[in-house]
XYZ file of C-alpha atoms in Angstrom:
768
model
C 31.049 -21.782 1.391
C 32.781 -18.551 -0.174
C 33.859 -15.242 1.009
C 32.128 -12.093 0.048
C 33.522 -8.698 -1.617
C 31.412 -6.602 1.111
C 32.919 -7.172 4.510
C 30.596 -7.416 7.556
C 31.865 -3.876 8.812
C 30.891 -2.544 5.246
C 27.202 -3.922 5.764
C 27.061 -2.585 9.114
C 27.737 0.804 7.638
C 26.028 0.654 4.396
C 22.282 -0.353 5.639
C 22.104 2.511 8.425
C 23.795 5.036 6.242
C 21.194 4.475 3.368
C 18.209 4.511 5.596
C 19.715 8.023 7.338
C 20.062 9.193 3.480
C 16.591 8.149 2.930
C 15.317 9.898 6.116
C 17.661 13.190 4.950
C 16.208 13.215 1.650
C 12.555 13.213 2.564
C 13.355 16.052 5.142
C 14.829 17.902 2.305
C 11.760 17.674 0.055
C 9.499 18.602 3.287
C 11.532 22.033 3.564
C 11.229 22.632 -0.357
C 7.411 22.145 -0.052
C 7.422 24.347 2.913
C 8.574 27.057 1.525
C 5.111 27.597 -0.460
C 3.497 29.699 2.003
C -0.172 29.833 3.242
C -0.012 33.654 3.679
C -1.231 36.499 1.901
C 0.730 39.032 -0.011
C 2.849 38.709 -2.777
C 4.944 36.103 -1.457
C 2.505 33.521 -1.707
C 5.030 31.453 -2.708
C 8.906 31.711 -2.094
C 9.167 28.874 -4.658
C 8.408 31.521 -7.730
C 10.593 33.382 -9.634
C 10.309 34.870 -12.960
C 9.681 32.088 -15.506
C 11.666 29.455 -13.328
C 12.053 26.035 -13.867
C 8.782 24.083 -13.967
C 7.005 27.215 -13.778
C 5.788 27.548 -17.262
C 3.515 30.763 -17.499
C 4.983 31.888 -14.127
C 1.849 34.640 -13.550
C -1.003 34.578 -11.052
C -4.272 34.121 -12.864
C -6.052 35.831 -10.053
C -4.008 39.120 -10.597
C -5.084 38.953 -14.553
C -9.147 38.436 -13.604
C -8.635 40.772 -10.559
C -9.727 38.150 -8.130
C -8.806 39.049 -4.571
C -5.528 37.207 -3.733
C -5.705 37.582 -0.113
C -9.399 36.112 0.254
C -8.115 32.959 -2.169
C -5.181 31.929 0.340
C -7.215 32.640 3.318
C -10.034 30.158 1.941
C -7.310 27.350 0.998
C -5.630 27.491 4.716
C -9.194 27.391 6.326
C -10.192 24.450 3.968
C -6.725 22.853 4.569
C -7.357 23.129 8.478
C -10.658 21.648 8.158
C -9.486 18.455 6.267
C -6.219 18.214 8.462
C -8.290 18.325 11.452
C -10.838 15.629 10.278
C -7.993 13.014 9.175
C -6.083 13.632 12.273
C -9.222 12.931 14.548
C -10.544 10.080 12.785
C -6.827 8.260 13.031
C -6.339 8.745 16.657
C -9.836 7.536 17.169
C -8.854 4.524 14.912
C -5.629 3.845 16.728
C -7.196 4.011 20.057
C -9.098 0.902 18.965
C -6.343 -0.562 16.968
C -4.116 -0.160 20.294
C -6.447 -2.238 22.275
C -6.052 -4.729 19.676
C -2.413 -4.352 19.627
C -1.849 -5.028 23.546
C -4.314 -7.882 23.192
C -2.757 -9.736 20.204
C 0.778 -9.051 21.816
C -0.333 -11.097 25.047
C -1.752 -13.898 22.911
C 1.389 -13.942 20.838
C 3.460 -14.244 24.230
C 1.079 -16.944 25.950
C 0.852 -19.078 22.721
C 4.600 -19.222 21.880
C 5.742 -19.448 25.219
C 3.209 -22.529 26.004
C 5.172 -24.400 23.148
C 7.661 -25.760 25.404
C 5.494 -25.010 28.887
C 7.004 -21.730 29.421
C 10.532 -23.609 30.302
C 13.661 -21.123 30.785
C 16.057 -24.029 29.512
C 18.041 -24.150 26.304
C 16.408 -26.580 23.470
C 17.811 -28.765 20.694
C 17.878 -26.335 17.499
C 15.059 -27.453 15.241
C 17.224 -27.557 12.140
C 20.569 -28.570 13.893
C 19.591 -30.926 16.560
C 23.156 -31.126 17.731
C 23.318 -27.353 18.752
C 21.654 -25.716 21.409
C 19.122 -22.951 20.861
C 17.438 -20.315 23.230
C 14.515 -21.075 25.233
C 11.156 -21.237 23.495
C 10.047 -18.685 26.158
C 12.727 -15.981 24.952
C 11.368 -16.664 21.321
C 8.053 -15.798 22.592
C 9.288 -12.866 24.457
C 11.053 -11.401 21.388
C 8.546 -12.122 18.915
C 5.950 -9.895 20.636
C 8.360 -7.277 21.027
C 9.089 -7.320 17.282
C 5.244 -7.778 16.689
C 4.586 -4.253 18.656
C 7.831 -2.540 16.973
C 6.061 -3.413 13.859
C 3.018 -2.346 14.518
C 4.392 1.144 15.998
C 6.237 1.950 12.759
C 3.031 0.956 10.376
C 1.006 3.196 12.494
C 3.463 6.061 12.304
C 4.334 5.656 8.500
C 0.502 5.863 7.859
C -0.169 8.938 10.341
C 3.296 10.699 8.905
C 2.197 10.084 5.475
C -1.535 11.752 6.280
C 0.066 14.784 7.833
C 2.597 15.402 5.069
C -0.433 15.264 2.257
C -2.836 17.217 4.527
C 0.326 19.862 4.862
C 0.760 19.899 0.964
C -2.600 19.811 -0.723
C -3.278 23.334 -0.111
C 0.221 24.433 -1.189
C -0.242 22.374 -4.561
C -3.421 24.362 -4.995
C -1.709 27.637 -4.712
C 1.221 26.717 -7.090
C -1.357 25.816 -9.556
C -2.069 29.390 -10.461
C 1.673 29.651 -11.384
C 1.290 26.590 -13.880
C 0.935 22.921 -13.970
C 4.627 22.209 -13.673
C 4.658 24.012 -10.276
C 2.166 22.322 -9.082
C 3.048 18.890 -10.110
C 6.641 19.437 -8.321
C 4.820 20.269 -5.057
C 2.694 17.471 -5.092
C 5.473 14.977 -6.402
C 7.639 16.440 -3.814
C 5.213 15.727 -0.838
C 4.678 12.296 -2.210
C 8.537 11.555 -2.208
C 8.423 12.938 1.377
C 6.116 9.686 2.526
C 7.860 7.402 -0.023
C 11.444 8.078 1.588
C 10.181 8.320 5.150
C 8.732 4.763 5.172
C 11.063 3.052 3.095
C 14.026 4.407 5.090
C 12.259 4.122 8.588
C 11.123 0.342 7.871
C 14.668 -0.636 7.201
C 16.256 1.234 9.931
C 13.847 -0.019 12.805
C 14.286 -3.695 11.230
C 18.280 -3.211 11.022
C 18.267 -1.958 14.519
C 15.805 -4.773 16.026
C 18.122 -7.538 14.273
C 21.307 -6.213 16.256
C 19.535 -5.337 19.344
C 18.232 -9.107 19.313
C 21.738 -10.259 18.326
C 23.002 -9.378 21.771
C 20.822 -11.773 23.175
C 20.625 -14.568 20.601
C 24.410 -14.487 19.942
C 24.942 -17.465 17.279
C 21.053 -18.696 17.703
C 20.459 -17.224 14.258
C 17.300 -19.615 13.942
C 15.569 -18.306 17.130
C 16.709 -14.489 15.939
C 15.048 -14.617 12.816
C 12.245 -16.525 14.106
C 11.441 -13.944 16.722
C 12.010 -11.307 13.834
C 8.866 -12.367 12.100
C 6.636 -10.646 14.493
C 7.912 -7.487 12.825
C 5.826 -8.648 9.703
C 2.924 -9.481 11.736
C 2.686 -6.188 13.377
C 3.236 -4.377 10.340
C 0.489 -6.068 8.407
C -1.973 -6.331 11.074
C -2.353 -2.598 11.752
C -2.308 -1.994 7.862
C -5.815 -4.310 7.781
C -7.371 -2.104 10.024
C -5.893 1.109 8.499
C -6.913 -0.094 4.717
C -10.528 -1.739 5.957
C -11.280 1.346 8.298
C -9.947 4.154 5.845
C -11.471 2.492 2.853
C -14.947 2.348 4.512
C -14.259 5.888 5.395
C -13.639 7.726 2.385
C -15.905 5.747 0.296
C -18.766 6.218 2.159
C -18.364 10.065 2.139
C -17.495 9.773 -1.557
C -20.482 7.948 -2.603
C -22.459 9.969 -0.432
C -20.879 12.978 -2.006
C -21.554 11.774 -5.611
C -24.954 10.475 -5.463
C -26.648 13.239 -3.978
C -24.740 16.182 -5.309
C -23.859 15.190 -8.757
C -26.908 12.923 -9.830
C -29.788 14.519 -7.889
C -28.486 18.042 -7.371
C -26.481 18.352 -10.482
C -23.785 20.303 -8.559
C -20.028 19.747 -9.415
C -17.508 17.680 -7.860
C -15.897 19.128 -4.568
C -18.781 22.021 -4.640
C -18.606 23.725 -1.016
C -22.605 23.570 -1.058
C -22.147 19.626 -0.797
C -22.146 18.854 2.941
C -20.158 15.873 2.381
C -17.348 17.408 0.438
C -14.935 17.807 3.652
C -15.515 14.230 4.658
C -14.793 13.191 0.948
C -11.346 15.185 1.018
C -10.579 13.915 4.495
C -11.211 10.432 3.331
C -8.489 10.708 0.580
C -6.002 11.012 3.381
C -7.189 8.272 5.869
C -7.869 5.860 3.118
C -5.551 6.476 -0.060
C -2.584 7.474 1.684
C -2.788 6.555 5.513
C -4.161 3.127 4.648
C -1.469 2.695 1.775
C 1.379 3.301 3.752
C 0.868 1.005 6.255
C -0.254 -1.615 3.623
C 3.242 -1.200 1.716
C 5.078 -1.195 4.808
C 3.707 -4.393 5.624
C 4.589 -6.036 2.276
C 7.822 -4.572 2.615
C 8.342 -5.974 6.388
C 7.000 -9.406 5.656
C 8.803 -10.144 2.509
C 11.990 -9.247 4.407
C 11.199 -11.421 7.116
C 10.210 -14.329 5.098
C 13.891 -14.188 3.094
C 15.341 -13.794 6.335
C 13.438 -16.695 8.107
C 14.714 -19.149 5.123
C 18.169 -17.669 5.188
C 18.627 -18.384 8.572
C 18.141 -22.021 8.250
C 20.339 -21.951 4.952
C 24.190 -21.828 4.683
C 24.133 -18.056 5.451
C 22.603 -18.798 9.165
C 24.445 -22.039 9.878
C 27.641 -20.618 8.929
C 26.846 -17.287 10.464
C 27.520 -15.050 7.238
C 26.550 -11.916 8.454
C 26.607 -9.845 4.901
C 24.820 -12.909 2.725
C 22.397 -13.157 5.579
C 21.252 -9.487 5.351
C 21.011 -9.406 1.659
C 17.519 -8.826 1.493
C 18.327 -5.636 3.642
C 21.234 -4.400 1.456
C 18.828 -4.639 -1.625
C 16.453 -2.457 0.086
C 19.007 0.067 1.080
C 20.285 0.155 -2.848
C 16.676 0.767 -3.574
C 16.545 3.862 -1.475
C 19.521 5.187 -3.098
C 18.462 4.402 -6.723
C 14.817 5.901 -5.958
C 16.602 9.092 -4.925
C 18.137 9.326 -8.067
C 15.024 8.606 -9.671
C 12.931 11.284 -8.124
C 15.463 13.633 -9.102
C 14.538 13.093 -12.799
C 11.075 14.174 -12.090
C 11.438 17.413 -9.620
C 15.085 18.511 -11.102
C 16.483 17.095 -14.502
C 13.269 17.595 -16.876
C 10.628 20.512 -16.781
C 7.008 19.467 -16.936
C 5.284 22.674 -19.174
C 2.060 20.962 -20.369
C -0.599 19.045 -18.973
C 0.113 16.085 -21.573
C 3.797 15.555 -19.998
C 2.633 14.893 -16.415
C 1.551 11.034 -16.962
C 4.661 10.270 -18.940
C 6.719 11.640 -16.287
C 4.923 9.615 -13.596
C 5.830 6.558 -15.717
C 9.150 7.271 -16.606
C 10.115 7.305 -13.142
C 8.572 3.415 -12.763
C 10.918 2.740 -15.830
C 13.902 4.394 -14.740
C 13.935 3.216 -11.200
C 13.388 -0.378 -12.794
C 16.224 -0.074 -15.092
C 18.579 1.535 -12.399
C 17.436 -1.160 -9.659
C 18.422 -3.963 -12.055
C 22.089 -2.735 -12.069
C 21.804 -1.946 -8.368
C 20.669 -5.969 -7.741
C 23.570 -6.947 -10.229
C 26.115 -5.213 -8.022
C 24.593 -5.962 -4.746
C 24.382 -9.669 -5.604
C 28.086 -9.856 -6.665
C 29.344 -7.882 -3.673
C 27.061 -9.245 -0.810
C 26.825 -12.993 -1.752
C 29.384 -15.552 -2.088
C 29.920 -17.279 -5.482
C 28.090 -20.461 -4.460
C 26.086 -21.415 -1.256
C 23.104 -23.612 -0.184
C 19.479 -22.673 0.070
C 16.921 -24.748 2.778
C 14.684 -26.365 0.238
C 11.912 -28.498 2.686
C 14.499 -30.738 4.526
C 17.153 -30.503 1.912
C 19.890 -27.877 0.721
C 20.065 -26.861 -2.693
C 23.115 -25.344 -4.150
C 22.463 -21.748 -5.617
C 24.894 -19.416 -7.550
C 24.859 -15.632 -6.832
C 23.944 -14.979 -10.589
C 20.805 -17.112 -10.170
C 19.791 -15.135 -6.807
C 20.237 -11.964 -8.998
C 17.888 -13.275 -11.399
C 15.225 -14.123 -8.788
C 15.354 -10.360 -7.553
C 15.417 -8.896 -11.316
C 12.378 -11.113 -12.455
C 10.311 -9.966 -9.375
C 11.276 -6.368 -10.068
C 10.266 -6.601 -13.923
C 7.404 -8.492 -13.271
C 6.396 -5.630 -11.044
C 6.724 -3.418 -13.794
C 4.669 -5.532 -16.426
C 1.504 -5.724 -13.917
C 1.956 -1.795 -13.413
C 1.545 -1.292 -17.173
C -0.883 -3.659 -17.701
C -2.878 -2.184 -15.046
C -2.341 0.998 -16.469
C -3.536 -0.110 -19.835
C -6.664 -1.290 -18.345
C -7.607 1.762 -16.147
C -6.175 4.926 -18.353
C -8.703 6.560 -20.335
C -5.983 7.227 -22.825
C -6.678 3.647 -24.229
C -9.160 1.322 -25.785
C -10.400 -0.473 -22.729
C -11.856 2.418 -20.776
C -12.962 4.268 -23.752
C -15.315 0.995 -24.523
C -16.601 1.457 -21.124
C -17.267 4.916 -21.681
C -18.846 4.340 -24.661
C -21.009 1.787 -23.169
C -22.650 4.392 -21.151
C -24.811 5.690 -24.068
C -27.163 2.985 -23.487
C -27.419 3.498 -19.688
C -25.975 2.187 -16.394
C -26.669 -1.420 -16.856
C -24.353 -2.017 -19.944
C -21.693 0.278 -18.310
C -21.638 -1.923 -15.377
C -21.608 -5.070 -17.417
C -18.671 -3.577 -19.785
C -16.706 -2.571 -16.702
C -16.884 -6.205 -14.777
C -15.763 -7.909 -18.045
C -12.759 -5.351 -18.342
C -11.803 -6.285 -14.823
C -11.732 -9.910 -15.292
C -9.830 -10.000 -18.257
C -7.113 -7.308 -16.694
C -6.304 -10.412 -14.481
C -4.618 -12.587 -17.107
C -1.512 -10.999 -17.872
C -0.453 -10.091 -14.453
C -1.482 -13.862 -13.129
C 0.989 -15.050 -16.090
C 3.704 -12.378 -14.804
C 3.300 -13.611 -11.452
C 3.612 -17.506 -12.464
C 6.572 -16.749 -14.702
C 8.180 -14.976 -11.515
C 7.535 -17.763 -8.972
C 8.693 -20.693 -11.486
C 12.078 -18.875 -12.151
C 12.747 -18.186 -8.671
C 11.769 -21.294 -7.043
C 13.465 -23.281 -9.753
C 16.490 -21.106 -8.930
C 16.527 -20.823 -5.225
C 13.217 -22.543 -3.988
C 11.348 -20.395 -1.314
C 14.264 -18.186 -0.471
C 14.178 -17.273 -4.250
C 10.704 -16.201 -4.143
C 10.773 -14.129 -1.101
C 13.687 -12.070 -2.632
C 11.603 -12.022 -5.943
C 8.976 -10.025 -3.663
C 11.436 -7.942 -2.231
C 12.843 -7.172 -5.707
C 8.995 -5.895 -6.685
C 9.184 -3.602 -3.425
C 13.087 -2.529 -4.112
C 11.685 0.709 -5.577
C 9.251 0.993 -3.050
C 10.159 4.694 -2.284
C 9.608 5.973 -5.648
C 6.047 3.890 -6.206
C 4.832 5.499 -2.820
C 5.503 8.948 -4.147
C 3.597 8.171 -7.193
C 0.935 6.670 -5.282
C 0.505 9.685 -2.534
C 0.733 12.175 -5.286
C -2.417 11.152 -6.357
C -4.642 11.737 -3.393
C -2.866 15.165 -3.009
C -3.789 16.253 -6.355
C -7.154 15.077 -5.894
C -7.482 17.234 -2.553
C -5.923 20.147 -4.239
C -8.492 20.008 -6.960
C -11.243 19.924 -4.175
C -9.713 22.860 -2.381
C -9.716 24.856 -5.768
C -13.208 24.309 -6.363
C -14.230 25.226 -2.533
C -12.193 28.327 -2.413
C -13.904 29.504 -5.588
C -10.638 29.760 -7.942
C -10.878 30.157 -11.655
C -11.709 27.129 -13.755
C -8.405 27.102 -15.287
C -6.616 26.224 -12.080
C -9.488 23.450 -11.680
C -8.366 22.253 -14.922
C -4.670 22.172 -14.025
C -5.659 20.327 -10.656
C -8.243 17.901 -13.004
C -5.218 17.122 -14.922
C -2.707 16.303 -11.890
C -5.664 14.222 -10.718
C -6.537 12.140 -13.643
C -2.923 11.319 -13.802
C -2.599 10.598 -10.095
C -5.606 7.827 -10.633
C -4.240 6.214 -13.128
C -0.824 5.905 -11.214
C -2.841 5.137 -8.017
C -4.259 2.235 -9.957
C -0.501 1.040 -11.013
C 0.267 1.464 -7.541
C -2.556 -1.031 -6.487
C -1.247 -3.627 -9.098
C 2.345 -3.679 -7.496
C 1.012 -3.925 -4.079
C -1.310 -6.985 -5.025
C 1.626 -8.577 -7.288
C 4.096 -8.118 -4.415
C 1.241 -9.613 -2.024
C 0.986 -12.908 -4.123
C 4.702 -13.222 -3.983
C 5.187 -12.393 -0.323
C 2.222 -14.854 1.031
C 3.824 -17.847 -1.155
C 7.005 -16.996 0.425
C 5.653 -16.648 3.795
C 3.644 -20.010 3.049
C 6.790 -21.882 2.446
C 8.362 -20.508 5.483
C 5.281 -21.737 7.288
C 5.600 -25.427 5.877
C 8.974 -25.442 6.882
C 8.706 -24.001 10.337
C 5.473 -26.354 11.004
C 7.361 -29.324 9.850
C 5.078 -30.534 7.137
C 7.254 -32.724 4.456
C 4.442 -32.063 1.846
C 1.258 -30.555 1.166
C -0.878 -33.151 -0.771
C -4.214 -31.556 -1.796
C -5.622 -35.203 -2.313
C -5.946 -35.771 1.366
C -9.453 -34.785 2.717
C -7.588 -32.399 5.759
C -5.816 -30.264 3.055
C -8.476 -30.019 0.835
C -11.490 -28.924 2.856
C -8.465 -26.147 3.990
C -8.323 -25.371 -0.001
C -11.848 -24.565 -0.541
C -12.571 -22.688 2.595
C -9.675 -20.621 1.991
C -10.627 -20.168 -1.523
C -14.100 -18.730 0.051
C -12.535 -16.394 2.506
C -11.802 -13.529 -0.022
C -15.490 -13.641 -1.116
C -16.641 -13.307 2.552
C -14.463 -10.813 3.430
C -15.170 -8.697 0.107
C -19.047 -9.310 1.258
C -18.399 -7.802 4.704
C -16.227 -4.565 3.412
C -18.805 -3.641 0.493
C -21.888 -4.163 2.790
C -19.934 -1.760 5.252
C -19.240 0.903 2.312
C -23.222 0.353 1.328
C -24.263 0.876 5.022
C -22.489 4.069 5.626
C -23.086 5.260 2.709
C -26.540 4.976 2.857
C -26.151 7.077 6.398
C -24.360 9.757 4.507
C -26.706 10.190 1.244
C -29.659 10.553 3.662
C -27.758 13.338 5.982
C -27.226 15.067 2.658
C -30.726 14.705 1.591
C -31.988 16.386 4.836
C -29.147 19.154 4.898
C -30.289 20.233 1.349
C -33.944 19.965 2.498
C -33.971 21.522 5.872
C -31.105 24.370 5.647
C -32.354 27.569 3.798
C -30.014 29.089 0.995
C -27.751 25.952 0.861
C -28.357 24.958 -2.678
C -28.517 28.818 -3.573
C -25.016 29.092 -1.728
C -26.281 31.603 0.838
C -25.981 29.200 3.785
C -22.960 27.021 5.083
C -23.846 23.452 4.984
C -22.877 21.275 8.349
C -19.961 19.729 7.609
C -18.975 18.210 10.984
C -22.024 15.880 10.883
C -20.879 14.215 7.744
C -17.394 13.662 9.017
C -18.787 12.238 12.075
C -21.285 9.645 10.304
C -17.933 8.428 8.472
C -15.682 8.052 11.461
C -18.398 6.126 13.220
C -19.636 4.082 10.694
C -15.881 3.224 9.663
C -14.527 2.464 13.245
C -17.663 0.177 13.975
C -17.492 -1.568 10.342
C -14.014 -2.311 10.385
C -14.000 -4.786 13.273
C -15.903 -7.678 11.846
C -13.454 -8.050 8.426
C -10.450 -7.497 10.911
C -11.809 -10.206 13.169
C -12.537 -12.696 10.269
C -8.847 -12.168 8.759
C -7.333 -12.610 12.463
C -9.074 -15.137 13.664
C -9.214 -17.700 11.051
C -5.515 -18.890 11.222
C -5.881 -19.051 15.004
C -9.391 -21.290 14.838
C -8.122 -23.425 11.733
C -4.462 -24.017 13.022
C -5.554 -24.719 16.669
C -8.932 -27.149 15.728
C -7.684 -28.633 12.352
C -3.934 -28.752 12.646
C -1.208 -27.303 10.382
C -2.204 -29.421 6.889
C -5.537 -27.906 6.864
C -4.348 -24.508 7.388
C -1.905 -25.018 4.804
C -4.825 -25.554 2.534
C -6.678 -22.584 3.606
C -3.542 -20.167 2.979
C -3.088 -21.910 -0.497
C -6.756 -21.253 -1.003
C -6.893 -17.649 0.122
C -3.752 -16.828 -1.909
C -4.732 -18.183 -5.047
C -8.465 -16.677 -5.462
C -7.311 -13.389 -3.592
C -5.294 -12.217 -5.994
C -7.677 -12.670 -8.729
C -10.554 -10.979 -7.001
C -8.188 -8.236 -5.854
C -6.885 -7.538 -9.367
C -10.211 -7.506 -11.096
C -12.066 -5.626 -8.059
C -9.268 -2.780 -8.314
C -9.240 -2.461 -12.320
C -13.010 -2.600 -12.598
C -13.335 0.341 -10.351
C -10.217 2.090 -11.820
C -11.682 1.742 -15.152
C -15.252 3.134 -14.172
C -13.671 5.981 -12.376
C -11.638 7.006 -15.846
C -14.544 6.667 -17.825
C -16.108 9.168 -16.068
C -13.390 11.354 -15.916
C -12.889 10.685 -19.780
C -16.546 11.830 -20.406
C -16.105 14.908 -18.126
C -12.935 16.179 -19.607
C -14.153 16.028 -23.289
C -10.655 16.363 -24.794
C -11.676 14.019 -27.792
C -14.621 13.784 -30.418
C -15.575 10.747 -28.903
C -15.799 12.082 -25.375
C -17.282 15.391 -26.441
C -20.262 13.551 -27.901
C -20.863 11.368 -24.682
C -20.915 14.502 -22.556
C -21.343 17.303 -21.721
C -21.706 17.042 -17.381
C -24.957 16.149 -16.521
C -26.143 14.033 -19.632
C -27.541 10.786 -19.864
C -24.082 9.071 -20.627
C -22.402 11.018 -18.037
C -25.169 10.136 -15.318
C -24.676 6.077 -16.044
C -20.681 6.700 -15.554
C -21.104 8.510 -12.556
C -23.401 5.500 -11.138
C -20.553 3.334 -12.267
C -17.665 5.020 -10.745
C -19.978 5.123 -7.669
C -20.306 1.082 -7.542
C -16.761 0.909 -8.393
C -15.718 2.952 -5.489
C -15.712 0.412 -2.707
C -14.168 -2.048 -5.287
C -10.910 -0.255 -6.023
C -10.687 1.580 -2.700
C -11.784 -0.639 -0.174
C -12.263 -4.309 -1.077
C -9.712 -4.915 -3.744
C -6.553 -3.203 -1.874
C -7.536 -4.984 1.504
C -7.645 -8.334 0.218
C -4.208 -8.187 -0.339
C -3.632 -7.669 3.362
C -5.850 -10.413 3.859
C -3.542 -13.196 1.987
C -0.363 -11.712 3.526
C -1.788 -11.441 6.880
C -2.885 -14.900 7.366
C 0.531 -16.409 6.065
C 2.460 -14.217 8.524
C 0.172 -15.171 11.186
C 0.479 -18.525 10.764
C 4.180 -18.432 10.518
C 4.335 -16.295 13.736
C 2.285 -19.272 15.206
C 3.587 -22.212 13.688
C 5.383 -23.833 16.434
C 2.465 -23.601 18.598
C 0.214 -24.938 16.181
C 2.465 -27.621 15.586
C 2.735 -28.725 18.980
C -1.008 -28.282 20.330
C -2.856 -27.971 16.904
C -5.236 -30.116 15.393
C -7.519 -30.840 18.341
C -10.453 -31.928 16.533
C -8.515 -34.504 14.577
C -6.941 -35.772 17.950
C -10.422 -36.246 19.408
C -11.748 -38.031 16.607
């Protein structure tokens, strides 16, 4: 319907070049981090220098206080190795189980999709253009299976690389904290950037290569090509589910066990080396918050791209074979990498951090700068990569859309993400009233703390839901389901920056733990605590982004599923749909119950083991004997591997059981119900847990008169805050973040199996 300014050749060059730049930038950041040496001597860091940039107060505190520098560095290296080995061992064990599932599910995809036309190898009339012939269903089954495996492997690699980078950087951040908070911040942030850019660039590059390779077989059959590509999103999210749930159970079992016995019963500090669960706790930060989160956001990115491509393939872009507009979602992501690269330089090179109170504003500026620059980037992309007017598939009809309308769809998603991020920050940062109120409620004990925390979580849902609702209304009004898919992509377009900020948190947390375990000075611990406190809030912002984008992604996938399953309308008043709706709304609660109970069971074993060691190892509390860290690591590993299977099975089997036995109409109700209730539960769980955590940190830091009146550590209000934080741990790090995968994964799985469900589904209704 029109020509684009950007030629097809330009698109073929732009996407891979941007991805390679992203990978190159990640490698460059890693080289800079690696210059901090974990060796003794005056060259503890090649990154030092006089009073260099971001090296405020560039001197070694150890030298001033006469502490042996060589021993400190050796201790840091030893602790880092223990954390790295624990995390690697857990992930390898997890991937063995997940690998078996991956093979089994790949076979299932091939058999189910191949049976749609009885494993026929003959060409068939196209679904949306019956006069044309498309590739056989068997080919779609084979290529869907290949793209599923590709997505799964990319997701696993993303999580594993993130964990390796984080465990490489944690001790280096600790050592840099000796030279000032600015140096430590830069090391932690650069390490986060390595993960952010590697994941964003790899996800884009693998998807682009897969599309081009599949095109060699499919030729002009773009409908079949992009239907097969949806397997990529399914693979990414199914691995993310096990990563998030398994990693979340691991980290919180260790965290709860370490806190309850160490802080509450034994009155020893957090991350004290005498605590047997302390290594398992630090390992957990990497396998849950880094590897799990990396896989999760990769899954969101893959699914939003797949949802947009499926709808575009049956719109004018696909039917007219317009290559550049067809790959508009990938071009947006490509520009996002360049925008995030420029944004990162603001944190690492353009501005100095000289004081603790500059850390959080620096991280928030990252979100604001990336959003502003990305808005300009989207405007340019929409002008050069789209014709001025085109049609978008809208449930059986073609809707005429202008390029400026599509720009607004992406932009509204991008800005809705920022709003959700800042609302999350308001409700979870101890700089604002809501968390301070929760901290104040600790005066009267743990019960009032829990009541205030729950109320805060429920209240924090209001504005994000309005933001999501507005973006859905605007984007659907302009460009139907394609508008919602690109709005989700807009929210995820700055994924490299979002992930950098997200990964920064656990790296700083680990750095503080290493400082405590290595017996470094209290001033260094104060600096790492300041980095960690800022990281806690930004992690909550990251979770807000992930949940908001999951809502839009799953709605877009739901729309693609309804189109693909040839459902003309979803009528809530029909019994088939309504029973699905009410069951779907129940699923997030069932899933949360499973994951919470799993954390509780694993934490129970951990508490018993830590108590046993304090009772039976002579001299452990006095610091003259070493605890048995390995047993605690094993408890967490065994519990998380065993406990991740039932919640995973619930999510993966529900669409298959409902689709086969009750049909596509009931399944559409289940997806809608799970989406509507899942988003609310996920936001409230994440924010409640985040608020309790920061209320505890507010009392511990004692930076205001109000906080001092509640402290110090060990006081009754502090003990009440620790109990709240412990209850909130599984909410914010296991159940809450896993729920966004539940709603996305069920939707993308339904989309992949839609042809099978439409042909063979609804067995019970056919019998009766």
